[in-house]
Tab-separated table of C-alpha atoms and ligand atoms in Angstrom:
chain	number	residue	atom	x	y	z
A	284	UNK	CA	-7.464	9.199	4.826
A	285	UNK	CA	-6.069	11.304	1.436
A	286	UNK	CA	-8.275	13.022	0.274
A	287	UNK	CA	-8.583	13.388	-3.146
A	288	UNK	CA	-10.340	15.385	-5.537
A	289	UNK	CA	-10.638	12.127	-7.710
A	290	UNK	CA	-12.879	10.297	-5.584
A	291	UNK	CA	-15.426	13.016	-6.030
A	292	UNK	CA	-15.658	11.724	-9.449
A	293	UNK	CA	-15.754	8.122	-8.609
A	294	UNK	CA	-18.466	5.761	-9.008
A	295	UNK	CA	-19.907	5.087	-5.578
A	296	UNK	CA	-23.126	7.188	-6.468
A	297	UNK	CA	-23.924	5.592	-9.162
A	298	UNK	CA	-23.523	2.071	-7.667
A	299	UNK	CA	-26.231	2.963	-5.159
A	300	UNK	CA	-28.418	3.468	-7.875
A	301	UNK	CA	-30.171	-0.098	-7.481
A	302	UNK	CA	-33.323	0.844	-5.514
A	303	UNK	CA	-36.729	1.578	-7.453
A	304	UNK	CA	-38.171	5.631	-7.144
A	305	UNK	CA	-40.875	5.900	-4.886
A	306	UNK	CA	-43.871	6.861	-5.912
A	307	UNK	CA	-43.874	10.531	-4.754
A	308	UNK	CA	-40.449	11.127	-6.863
A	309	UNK	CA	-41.456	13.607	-9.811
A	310	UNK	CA	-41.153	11.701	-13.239
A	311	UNK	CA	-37.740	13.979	-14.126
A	312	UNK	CA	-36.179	12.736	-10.806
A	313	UNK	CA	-37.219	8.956	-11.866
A	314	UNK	CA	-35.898	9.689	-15.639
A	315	UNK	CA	-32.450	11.176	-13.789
A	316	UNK	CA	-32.405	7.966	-11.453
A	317	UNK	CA	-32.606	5.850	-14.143
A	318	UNK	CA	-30.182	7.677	-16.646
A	319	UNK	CA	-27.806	7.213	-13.619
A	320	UNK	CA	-28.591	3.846	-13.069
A	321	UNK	CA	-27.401	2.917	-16.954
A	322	UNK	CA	-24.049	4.663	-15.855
A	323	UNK	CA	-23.041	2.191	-13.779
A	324	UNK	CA	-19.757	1.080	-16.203
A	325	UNK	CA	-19.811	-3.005	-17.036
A	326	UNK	CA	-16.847	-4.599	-16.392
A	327	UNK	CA	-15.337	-4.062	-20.010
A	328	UNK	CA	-15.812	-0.441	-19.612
A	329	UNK	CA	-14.156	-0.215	-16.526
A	330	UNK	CA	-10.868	-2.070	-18.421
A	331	UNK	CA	-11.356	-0.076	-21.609
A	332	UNK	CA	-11.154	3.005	-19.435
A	333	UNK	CA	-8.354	2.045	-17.022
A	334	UNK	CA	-6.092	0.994	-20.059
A	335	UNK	CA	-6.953	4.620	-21.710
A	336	UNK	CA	-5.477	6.012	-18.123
A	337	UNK	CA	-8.735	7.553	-17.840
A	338	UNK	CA	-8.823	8.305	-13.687
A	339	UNK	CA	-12.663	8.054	-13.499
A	340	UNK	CA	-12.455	4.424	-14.202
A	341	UNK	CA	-9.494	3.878	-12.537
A	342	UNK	CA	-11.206	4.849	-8.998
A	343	UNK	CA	-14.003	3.213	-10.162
A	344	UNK	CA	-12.657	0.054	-10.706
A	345	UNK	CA	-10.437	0.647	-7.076
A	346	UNK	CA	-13.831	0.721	-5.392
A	347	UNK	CA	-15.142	-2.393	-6.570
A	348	UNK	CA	-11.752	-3.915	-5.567
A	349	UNK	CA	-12.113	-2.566	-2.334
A	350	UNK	CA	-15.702	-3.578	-1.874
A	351	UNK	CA	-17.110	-6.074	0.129
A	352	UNK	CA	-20.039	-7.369	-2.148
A	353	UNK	CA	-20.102	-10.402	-4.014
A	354	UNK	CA	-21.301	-9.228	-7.120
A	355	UNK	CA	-18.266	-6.476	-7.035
A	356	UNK	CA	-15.528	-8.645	-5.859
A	357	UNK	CA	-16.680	-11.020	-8.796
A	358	UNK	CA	-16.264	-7.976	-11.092
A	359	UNK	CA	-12.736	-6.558	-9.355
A	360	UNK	CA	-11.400	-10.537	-10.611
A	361	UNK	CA	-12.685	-10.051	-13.935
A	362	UNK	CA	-11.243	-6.382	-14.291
A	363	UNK	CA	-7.886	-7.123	-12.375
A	364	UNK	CA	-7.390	-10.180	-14.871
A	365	UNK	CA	-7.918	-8.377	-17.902
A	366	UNK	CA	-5.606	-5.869	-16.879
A	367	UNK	CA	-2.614	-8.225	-15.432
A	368	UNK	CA	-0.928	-8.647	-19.045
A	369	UNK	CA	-0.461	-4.771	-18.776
A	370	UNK	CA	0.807	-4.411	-15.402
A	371	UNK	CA	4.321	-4.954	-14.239
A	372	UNK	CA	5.416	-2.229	-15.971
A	373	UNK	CA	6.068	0.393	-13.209
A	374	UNK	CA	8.908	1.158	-10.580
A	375	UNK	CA	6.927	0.602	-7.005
A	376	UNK	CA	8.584	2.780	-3.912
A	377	UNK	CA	7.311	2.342	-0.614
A	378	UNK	CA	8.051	5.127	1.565
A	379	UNK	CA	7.695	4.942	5.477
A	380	UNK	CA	7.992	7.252	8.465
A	381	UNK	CA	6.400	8.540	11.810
A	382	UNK	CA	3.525	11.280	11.617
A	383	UNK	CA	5.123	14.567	10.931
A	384	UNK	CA	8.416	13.672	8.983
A	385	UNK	CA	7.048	14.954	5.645
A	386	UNK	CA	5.978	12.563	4.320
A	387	UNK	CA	2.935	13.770	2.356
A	388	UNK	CA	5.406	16.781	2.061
A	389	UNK	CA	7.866	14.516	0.368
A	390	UNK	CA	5.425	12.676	-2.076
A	391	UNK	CA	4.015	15.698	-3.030
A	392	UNK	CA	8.016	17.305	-4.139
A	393	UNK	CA	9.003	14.157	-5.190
A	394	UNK	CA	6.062	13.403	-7.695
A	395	UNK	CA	6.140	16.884	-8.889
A	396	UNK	CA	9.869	16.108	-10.139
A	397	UNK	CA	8.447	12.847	-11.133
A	398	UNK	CA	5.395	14.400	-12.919
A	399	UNK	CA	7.751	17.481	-14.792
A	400	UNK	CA	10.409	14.401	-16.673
A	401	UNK	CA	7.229	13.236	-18.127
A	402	UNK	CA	6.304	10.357	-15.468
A	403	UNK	CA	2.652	9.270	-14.004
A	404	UNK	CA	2.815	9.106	-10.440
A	405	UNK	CA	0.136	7.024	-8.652
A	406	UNK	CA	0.172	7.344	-4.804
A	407	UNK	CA	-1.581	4.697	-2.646
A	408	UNK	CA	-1.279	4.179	1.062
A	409	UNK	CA	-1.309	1.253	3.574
A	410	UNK	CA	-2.289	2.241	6.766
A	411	UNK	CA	-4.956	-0.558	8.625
A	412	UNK	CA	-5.773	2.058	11.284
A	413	UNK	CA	-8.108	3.730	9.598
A	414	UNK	CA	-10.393	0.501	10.519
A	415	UNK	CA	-8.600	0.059	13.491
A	416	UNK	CA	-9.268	2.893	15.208
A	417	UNK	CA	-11.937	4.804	13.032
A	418	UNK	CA	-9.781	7.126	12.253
A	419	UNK	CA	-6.269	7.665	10.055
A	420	UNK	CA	-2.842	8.449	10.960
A	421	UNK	CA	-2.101	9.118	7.741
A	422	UNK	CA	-4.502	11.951	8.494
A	423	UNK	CA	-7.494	13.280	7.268
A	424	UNK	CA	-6.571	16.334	6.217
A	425	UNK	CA	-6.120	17.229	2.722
A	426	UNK	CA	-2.646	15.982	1.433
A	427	UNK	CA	-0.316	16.966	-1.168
A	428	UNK	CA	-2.968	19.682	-2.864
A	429	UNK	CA	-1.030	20.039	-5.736
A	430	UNK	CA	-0.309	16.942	-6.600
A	431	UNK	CA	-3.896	15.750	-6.135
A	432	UNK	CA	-4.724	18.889	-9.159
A	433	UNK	CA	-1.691	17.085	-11.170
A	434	UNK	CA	-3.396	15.238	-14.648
A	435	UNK	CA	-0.600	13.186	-14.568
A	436	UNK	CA	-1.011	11.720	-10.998
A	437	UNK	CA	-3.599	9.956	-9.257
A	438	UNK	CA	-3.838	9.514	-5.440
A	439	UNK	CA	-5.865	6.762	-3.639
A	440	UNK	CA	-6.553	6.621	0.192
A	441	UNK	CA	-5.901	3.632	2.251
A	442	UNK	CA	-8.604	0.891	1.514
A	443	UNK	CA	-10.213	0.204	4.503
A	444	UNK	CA	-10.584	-3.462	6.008
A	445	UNK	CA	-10.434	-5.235	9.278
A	446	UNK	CA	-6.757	-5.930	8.378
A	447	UNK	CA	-3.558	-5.580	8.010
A	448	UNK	CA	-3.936	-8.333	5.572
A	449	UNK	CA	-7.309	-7.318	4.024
A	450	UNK	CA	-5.859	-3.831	3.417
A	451	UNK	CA	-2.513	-4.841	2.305
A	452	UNK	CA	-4.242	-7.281	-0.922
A	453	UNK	CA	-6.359	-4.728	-1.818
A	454	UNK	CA	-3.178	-2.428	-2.602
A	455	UNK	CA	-1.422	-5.051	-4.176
A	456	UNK	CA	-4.773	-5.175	-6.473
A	457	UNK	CA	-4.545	-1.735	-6.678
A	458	UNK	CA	-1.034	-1.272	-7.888
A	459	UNK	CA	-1.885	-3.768	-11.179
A	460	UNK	CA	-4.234	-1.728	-12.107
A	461	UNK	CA	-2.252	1.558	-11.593
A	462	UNK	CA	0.526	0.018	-13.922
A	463	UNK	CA	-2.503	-1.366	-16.162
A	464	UNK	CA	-3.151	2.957	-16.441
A	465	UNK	CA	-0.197	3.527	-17.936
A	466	UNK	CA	1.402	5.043	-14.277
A	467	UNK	CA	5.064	4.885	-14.465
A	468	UNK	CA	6.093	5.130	-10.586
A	469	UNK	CA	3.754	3.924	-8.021
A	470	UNK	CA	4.407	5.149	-4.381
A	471	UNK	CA	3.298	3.077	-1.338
A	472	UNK	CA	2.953	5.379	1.645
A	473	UNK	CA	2.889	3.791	5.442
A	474	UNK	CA	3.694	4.978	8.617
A	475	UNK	CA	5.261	2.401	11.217
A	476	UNK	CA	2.021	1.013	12.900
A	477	UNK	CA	2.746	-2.460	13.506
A	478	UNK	CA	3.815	-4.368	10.609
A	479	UNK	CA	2.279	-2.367	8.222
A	480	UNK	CA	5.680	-1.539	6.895
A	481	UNK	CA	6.844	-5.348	5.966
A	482	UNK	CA	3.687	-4.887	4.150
A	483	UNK	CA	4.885	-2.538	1.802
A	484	UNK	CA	8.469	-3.530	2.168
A	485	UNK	CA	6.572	-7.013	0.291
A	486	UNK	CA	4.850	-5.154	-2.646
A	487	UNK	CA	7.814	-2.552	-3.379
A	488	UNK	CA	10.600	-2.621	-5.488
A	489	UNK	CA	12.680	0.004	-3.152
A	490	UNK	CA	12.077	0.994	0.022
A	491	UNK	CA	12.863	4.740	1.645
A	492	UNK	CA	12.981	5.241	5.481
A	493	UNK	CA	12.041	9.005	6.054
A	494	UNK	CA	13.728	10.430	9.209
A	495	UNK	CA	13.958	13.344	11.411
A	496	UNK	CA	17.068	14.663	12.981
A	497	UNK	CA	17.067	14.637	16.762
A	498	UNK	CA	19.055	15.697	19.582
A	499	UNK	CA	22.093	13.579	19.795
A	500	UNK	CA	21.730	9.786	19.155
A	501	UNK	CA	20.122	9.484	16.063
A	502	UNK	CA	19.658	5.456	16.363
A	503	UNK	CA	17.957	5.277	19.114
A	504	UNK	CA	14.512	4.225	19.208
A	505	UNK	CA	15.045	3.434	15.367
A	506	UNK	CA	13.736	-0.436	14.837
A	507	UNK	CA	16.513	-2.990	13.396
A	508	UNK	CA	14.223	-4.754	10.620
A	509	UNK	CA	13.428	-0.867	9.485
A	510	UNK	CA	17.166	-0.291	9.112
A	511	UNK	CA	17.273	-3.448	7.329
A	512	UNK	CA	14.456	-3.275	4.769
A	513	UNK	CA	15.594	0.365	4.135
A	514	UNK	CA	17.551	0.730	0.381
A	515	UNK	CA	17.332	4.687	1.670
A	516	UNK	CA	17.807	7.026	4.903
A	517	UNK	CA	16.621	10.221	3.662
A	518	UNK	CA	16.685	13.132	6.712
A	519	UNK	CA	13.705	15.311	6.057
A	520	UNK	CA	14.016	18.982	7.405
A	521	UNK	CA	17.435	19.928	6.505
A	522	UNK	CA	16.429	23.588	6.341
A	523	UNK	CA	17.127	26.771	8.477
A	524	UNK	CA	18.168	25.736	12.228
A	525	UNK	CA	18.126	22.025	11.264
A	526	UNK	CA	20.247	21.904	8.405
A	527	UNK	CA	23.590	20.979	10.786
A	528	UNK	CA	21.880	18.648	12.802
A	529	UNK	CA	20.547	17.027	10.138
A	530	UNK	CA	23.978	16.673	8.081
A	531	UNK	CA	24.947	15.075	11.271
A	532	UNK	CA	22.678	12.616	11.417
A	533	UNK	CA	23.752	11.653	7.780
A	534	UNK	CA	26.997	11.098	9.238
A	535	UNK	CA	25.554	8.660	11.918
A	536	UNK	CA	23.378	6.805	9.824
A	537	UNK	CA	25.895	6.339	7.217
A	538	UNK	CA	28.199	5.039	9.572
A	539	UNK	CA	25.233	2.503	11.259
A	540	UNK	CA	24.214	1.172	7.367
A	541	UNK	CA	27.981	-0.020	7.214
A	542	UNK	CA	27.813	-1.781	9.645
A	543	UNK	CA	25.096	-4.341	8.314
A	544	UNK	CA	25.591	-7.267	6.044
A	545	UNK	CA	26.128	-6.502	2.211
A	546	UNK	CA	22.107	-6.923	0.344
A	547	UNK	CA	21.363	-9.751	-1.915
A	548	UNK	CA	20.978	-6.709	-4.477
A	549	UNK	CA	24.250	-5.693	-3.842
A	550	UNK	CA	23.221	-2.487	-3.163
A	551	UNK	CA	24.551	-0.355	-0.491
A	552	UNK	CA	22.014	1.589	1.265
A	553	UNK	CA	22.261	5.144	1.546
A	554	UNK	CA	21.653	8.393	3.931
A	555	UNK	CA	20.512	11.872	2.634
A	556	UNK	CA	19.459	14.618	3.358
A	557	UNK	CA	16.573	17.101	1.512
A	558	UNK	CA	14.338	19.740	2.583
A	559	UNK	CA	10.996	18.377	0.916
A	560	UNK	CA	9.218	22.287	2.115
A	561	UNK	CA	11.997	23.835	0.210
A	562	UNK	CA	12.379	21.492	-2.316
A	563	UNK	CA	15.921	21.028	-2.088
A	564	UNK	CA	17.844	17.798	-2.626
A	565	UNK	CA	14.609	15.724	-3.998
A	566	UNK	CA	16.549	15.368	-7.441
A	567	UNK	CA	19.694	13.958	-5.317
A	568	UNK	CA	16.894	11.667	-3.846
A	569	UNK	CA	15.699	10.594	-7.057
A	570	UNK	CA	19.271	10.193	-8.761
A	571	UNK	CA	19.444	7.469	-6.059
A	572	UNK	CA	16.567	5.568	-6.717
A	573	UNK	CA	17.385	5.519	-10.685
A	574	UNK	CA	20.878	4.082	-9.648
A	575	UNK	CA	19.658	1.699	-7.548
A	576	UNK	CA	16.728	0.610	-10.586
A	577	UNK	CA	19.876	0.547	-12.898
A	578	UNK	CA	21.671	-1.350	-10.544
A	579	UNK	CA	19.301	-4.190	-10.074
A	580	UNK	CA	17.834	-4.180	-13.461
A	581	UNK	CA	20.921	-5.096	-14.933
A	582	UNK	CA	22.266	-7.818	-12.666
A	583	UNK	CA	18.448	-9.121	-12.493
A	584	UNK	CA	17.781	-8.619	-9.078
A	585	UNK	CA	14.554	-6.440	-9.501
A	586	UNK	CA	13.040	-9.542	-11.241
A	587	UNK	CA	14.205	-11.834	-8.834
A	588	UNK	CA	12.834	-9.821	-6.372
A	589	UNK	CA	9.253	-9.409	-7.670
A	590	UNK	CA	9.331	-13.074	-8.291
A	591	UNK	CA	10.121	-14.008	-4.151
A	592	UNK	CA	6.959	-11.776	-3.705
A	593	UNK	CA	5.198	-13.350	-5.828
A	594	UNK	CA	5.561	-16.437	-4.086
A	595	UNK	CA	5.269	-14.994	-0.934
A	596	UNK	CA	1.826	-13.170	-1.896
A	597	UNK	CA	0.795	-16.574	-3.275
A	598	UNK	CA	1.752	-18.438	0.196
A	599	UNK	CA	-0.014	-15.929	2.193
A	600	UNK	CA	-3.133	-15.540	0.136
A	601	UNK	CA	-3.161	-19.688	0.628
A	602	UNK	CA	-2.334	-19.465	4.269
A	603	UNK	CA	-5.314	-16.528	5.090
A	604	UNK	CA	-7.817	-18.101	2.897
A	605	UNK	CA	-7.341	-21.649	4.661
A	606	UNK	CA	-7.238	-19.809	8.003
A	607	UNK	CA	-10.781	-18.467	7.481
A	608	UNK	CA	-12.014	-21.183	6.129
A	609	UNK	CA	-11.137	-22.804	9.057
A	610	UNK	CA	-12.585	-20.757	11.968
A	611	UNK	CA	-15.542	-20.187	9.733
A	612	UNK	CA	-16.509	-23.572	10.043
A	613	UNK	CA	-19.783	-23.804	12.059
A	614	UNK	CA	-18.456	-27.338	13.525
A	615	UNK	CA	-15.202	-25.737	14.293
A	616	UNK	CA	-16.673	-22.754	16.240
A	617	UNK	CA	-18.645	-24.887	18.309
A	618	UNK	CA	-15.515	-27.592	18.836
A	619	UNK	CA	-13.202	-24.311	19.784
A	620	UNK	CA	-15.692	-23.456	22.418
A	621	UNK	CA	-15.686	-26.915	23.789
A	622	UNK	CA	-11.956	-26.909	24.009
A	623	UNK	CA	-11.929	-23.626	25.784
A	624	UNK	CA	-13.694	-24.383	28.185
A	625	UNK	CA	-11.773	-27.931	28.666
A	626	UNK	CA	-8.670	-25.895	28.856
A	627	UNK	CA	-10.074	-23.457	31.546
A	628	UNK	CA	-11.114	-26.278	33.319
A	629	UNK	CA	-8.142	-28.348	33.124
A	630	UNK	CA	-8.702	-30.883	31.340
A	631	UNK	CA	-6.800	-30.245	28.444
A	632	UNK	CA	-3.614	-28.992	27.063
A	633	UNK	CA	-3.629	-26.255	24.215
A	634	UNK	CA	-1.629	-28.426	22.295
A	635	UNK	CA	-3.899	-31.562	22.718
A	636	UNK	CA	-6.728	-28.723	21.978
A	637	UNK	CA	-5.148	-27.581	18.873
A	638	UNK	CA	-4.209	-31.553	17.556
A	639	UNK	CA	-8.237	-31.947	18.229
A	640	UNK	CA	-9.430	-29.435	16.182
A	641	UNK	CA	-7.320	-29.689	13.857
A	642	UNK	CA	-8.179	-33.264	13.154
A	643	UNK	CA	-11.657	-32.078	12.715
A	644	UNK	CA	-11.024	-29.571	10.602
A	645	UNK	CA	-9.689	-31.692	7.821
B	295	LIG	P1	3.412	13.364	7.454
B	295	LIG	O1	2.529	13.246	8.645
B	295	LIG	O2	4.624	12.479	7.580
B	295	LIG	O3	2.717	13.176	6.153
B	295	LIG	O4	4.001	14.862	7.476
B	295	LIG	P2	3.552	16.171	6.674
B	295	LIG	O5	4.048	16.106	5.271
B	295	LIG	O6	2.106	16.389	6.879
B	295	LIG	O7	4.418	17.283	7.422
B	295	LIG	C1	4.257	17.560	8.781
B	295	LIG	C2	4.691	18.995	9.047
B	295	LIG	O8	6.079	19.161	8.765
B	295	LIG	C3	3.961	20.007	8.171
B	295	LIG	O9	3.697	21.140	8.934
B	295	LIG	C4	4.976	20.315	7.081
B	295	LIG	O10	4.831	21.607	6.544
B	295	LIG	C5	6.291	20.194	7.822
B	295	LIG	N1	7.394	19.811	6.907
B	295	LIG	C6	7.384	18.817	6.017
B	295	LIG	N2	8.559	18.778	5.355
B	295	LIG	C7	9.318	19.778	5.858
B	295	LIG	C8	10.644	20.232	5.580
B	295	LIG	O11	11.364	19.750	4.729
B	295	LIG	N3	11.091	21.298	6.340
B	295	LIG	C9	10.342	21.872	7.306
B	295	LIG	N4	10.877	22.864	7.980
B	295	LIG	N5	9.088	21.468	7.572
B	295	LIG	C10	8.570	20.428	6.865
């Protein structure tokens, strides 16, 4: 999990403030419960806030987004419609790589640069294993320290949820309300846990592959759909030692990129190299992106693009919520059984199963 110094400030406190003081609690206590109780910001607070950039109701409004109550998933609707006519407005990177490339080191040089031109930098982070496993590969240490102390930026942890999915909505939530706070480039951190980073590739307008340079061959072990999803190679830890090895593997991922099919975009993906420790070659990084955002802004493929997510967000929502509605179904849980134990038994086929419950089902 980030850590942040923001969610310090956030609201979670004063959400627990529905219980009644016992008796023993002295009558200041009560008054101080109570006081805190009225805190609790209404839903047009929370939008008045979050279109002020104020961070406090930013988070605030994140955590009933990410919350699994009624009453606050009723509210996150509410505050994420009011704030849709405001969002859109941002450039959305999603940046990807193994534990240890840099990447936290990256964000954190990257959205300085991105905070000194005069931009607000919201960082948010996919990463499912944090439910998964109890635990976060994105780490749970205290990331990009500087950045976190930055007024103009504002970083979020991973929401939690039982998945991918789950996690991966809540974001996309997350990121219309960022934009709805005035932040000009939202970054979408993941490391490559499953398919956590088509995820992001879904909800980002460009999409930067963070690498390492190794002994030798450089595209080994490297997944295909990564290479392909990739608008950037950049090769962290081009400094002391590394710096030759690393211009080498430039030279070999250059040559790989080639190789694949020209992009819808047009846009021909590119290897670089940067030292995100020493701060060298994050402007070359950045002079990139802003070609690629001029590129596809002008022959309309950055709309065209956030529309086929669109749809695609739509399908999936549709496709998830049926699914659970589905295996929800107390008949269906019972039939599913049944079948199961045909099938171990024989006297079925997992087809004829499926046709079966299916029928039931609708
Ligand atoms: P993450 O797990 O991908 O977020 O990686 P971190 O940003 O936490 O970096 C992992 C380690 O690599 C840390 O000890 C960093 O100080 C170090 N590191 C990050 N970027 C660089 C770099 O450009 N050069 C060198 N030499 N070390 C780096």
């Amino acid at each position: 999990m980030i850590l942040s110094s923001q969610d310090s400030h956030d609201g979670a406190l004063h959400e627990k403030g529905g219980i009644d003081p016992p008796d023993s609690l002295s009558q200041s206590a009560a008054d101080r419960l109570k006081s805190n109780r009225k805190k609790v910001p209404s839903v047009s607070q929370l939008v008045e806030g979050i279109l002020a950039g104020d961070k406090t109701s930013l988070s605030q409004a994140i955590t009933r987004v990410e919350s699994k109550a009624k009453k606050h998933q009723k509210e996150a609707k509410d505050i994420i419609e009011a704030c849709l006519p405001y969002a859109n407005q941002s450039v959305r990177i999603g940046i990807t790589g193994v534990p240890g490339v840099g990447k936290s080191t990256f964000i954190e040089a990257y959205g300085k640069l991105l905070t000194q031109s005069g931009y607000k930098v919201a960082v948010l982070a996919v990463d499912p294993s944090s439910s998964l496993s109890g635990g976060s590969i994105l780490g749970d240490k205290t990331r990009m320290e500087e950045l976190v102390k930055d007024p103009k930026a504002f970083i979020r942890p991973s929401a939690s949820g039982d998945s991918l999915g789950g996690v991966a909505r809540k974001t996309r939530e997350t990121v219309i309300l960022c934009e709805a706070a005035g932040y000009d480039y939202i970054i979408i951190e993941t490391v490559g846990v499953g398919q956590s980073e088509t995820a992001v590739h879904s909800m980002t307008d460009f999409f930067l592959l963070l690498k390492l340079a190794g002994a030798g061959d450089e595209l080994q072990g490297i997944k295909r759909g990564i290479m392909e999803m990739a608008d950037a190679i950049v090769i962290n830890k081009a400094d002391g030692e590394n710096e030759k090895a690393a211009k080498q593997a430039k030279l070999e991922f250059n040559r790989a990129l080639h190789l694949y099919p020209t992009k819808d975009s047009t846009w021909r993906p590119k290897t670089l190299t940067c030292s995100a420790l020493e701060q060298q070659g994050i402007d070359t990084v950045q002079a990139l992106i802003s070609d690629y955002f001029s590129l596809t802004k002008e022959n309309g493929y950055f709309q065209e693009k956030r529309n086929e997510q669109n749809k695609f967000w739509l399908l999936q929502t549709i496709e998830s919520q049926l699914k659970r509605d589905f295996y929800d179904h107390p008949d269906i849980k019972k039939e599913l059984e049944r079948q199961l134990q045909l099938l171990s038994e024989n006297k079925t086929t997992p087809f004829e199963a499926a046709e079966m419950l299916l029928r039931k089902g609708r």
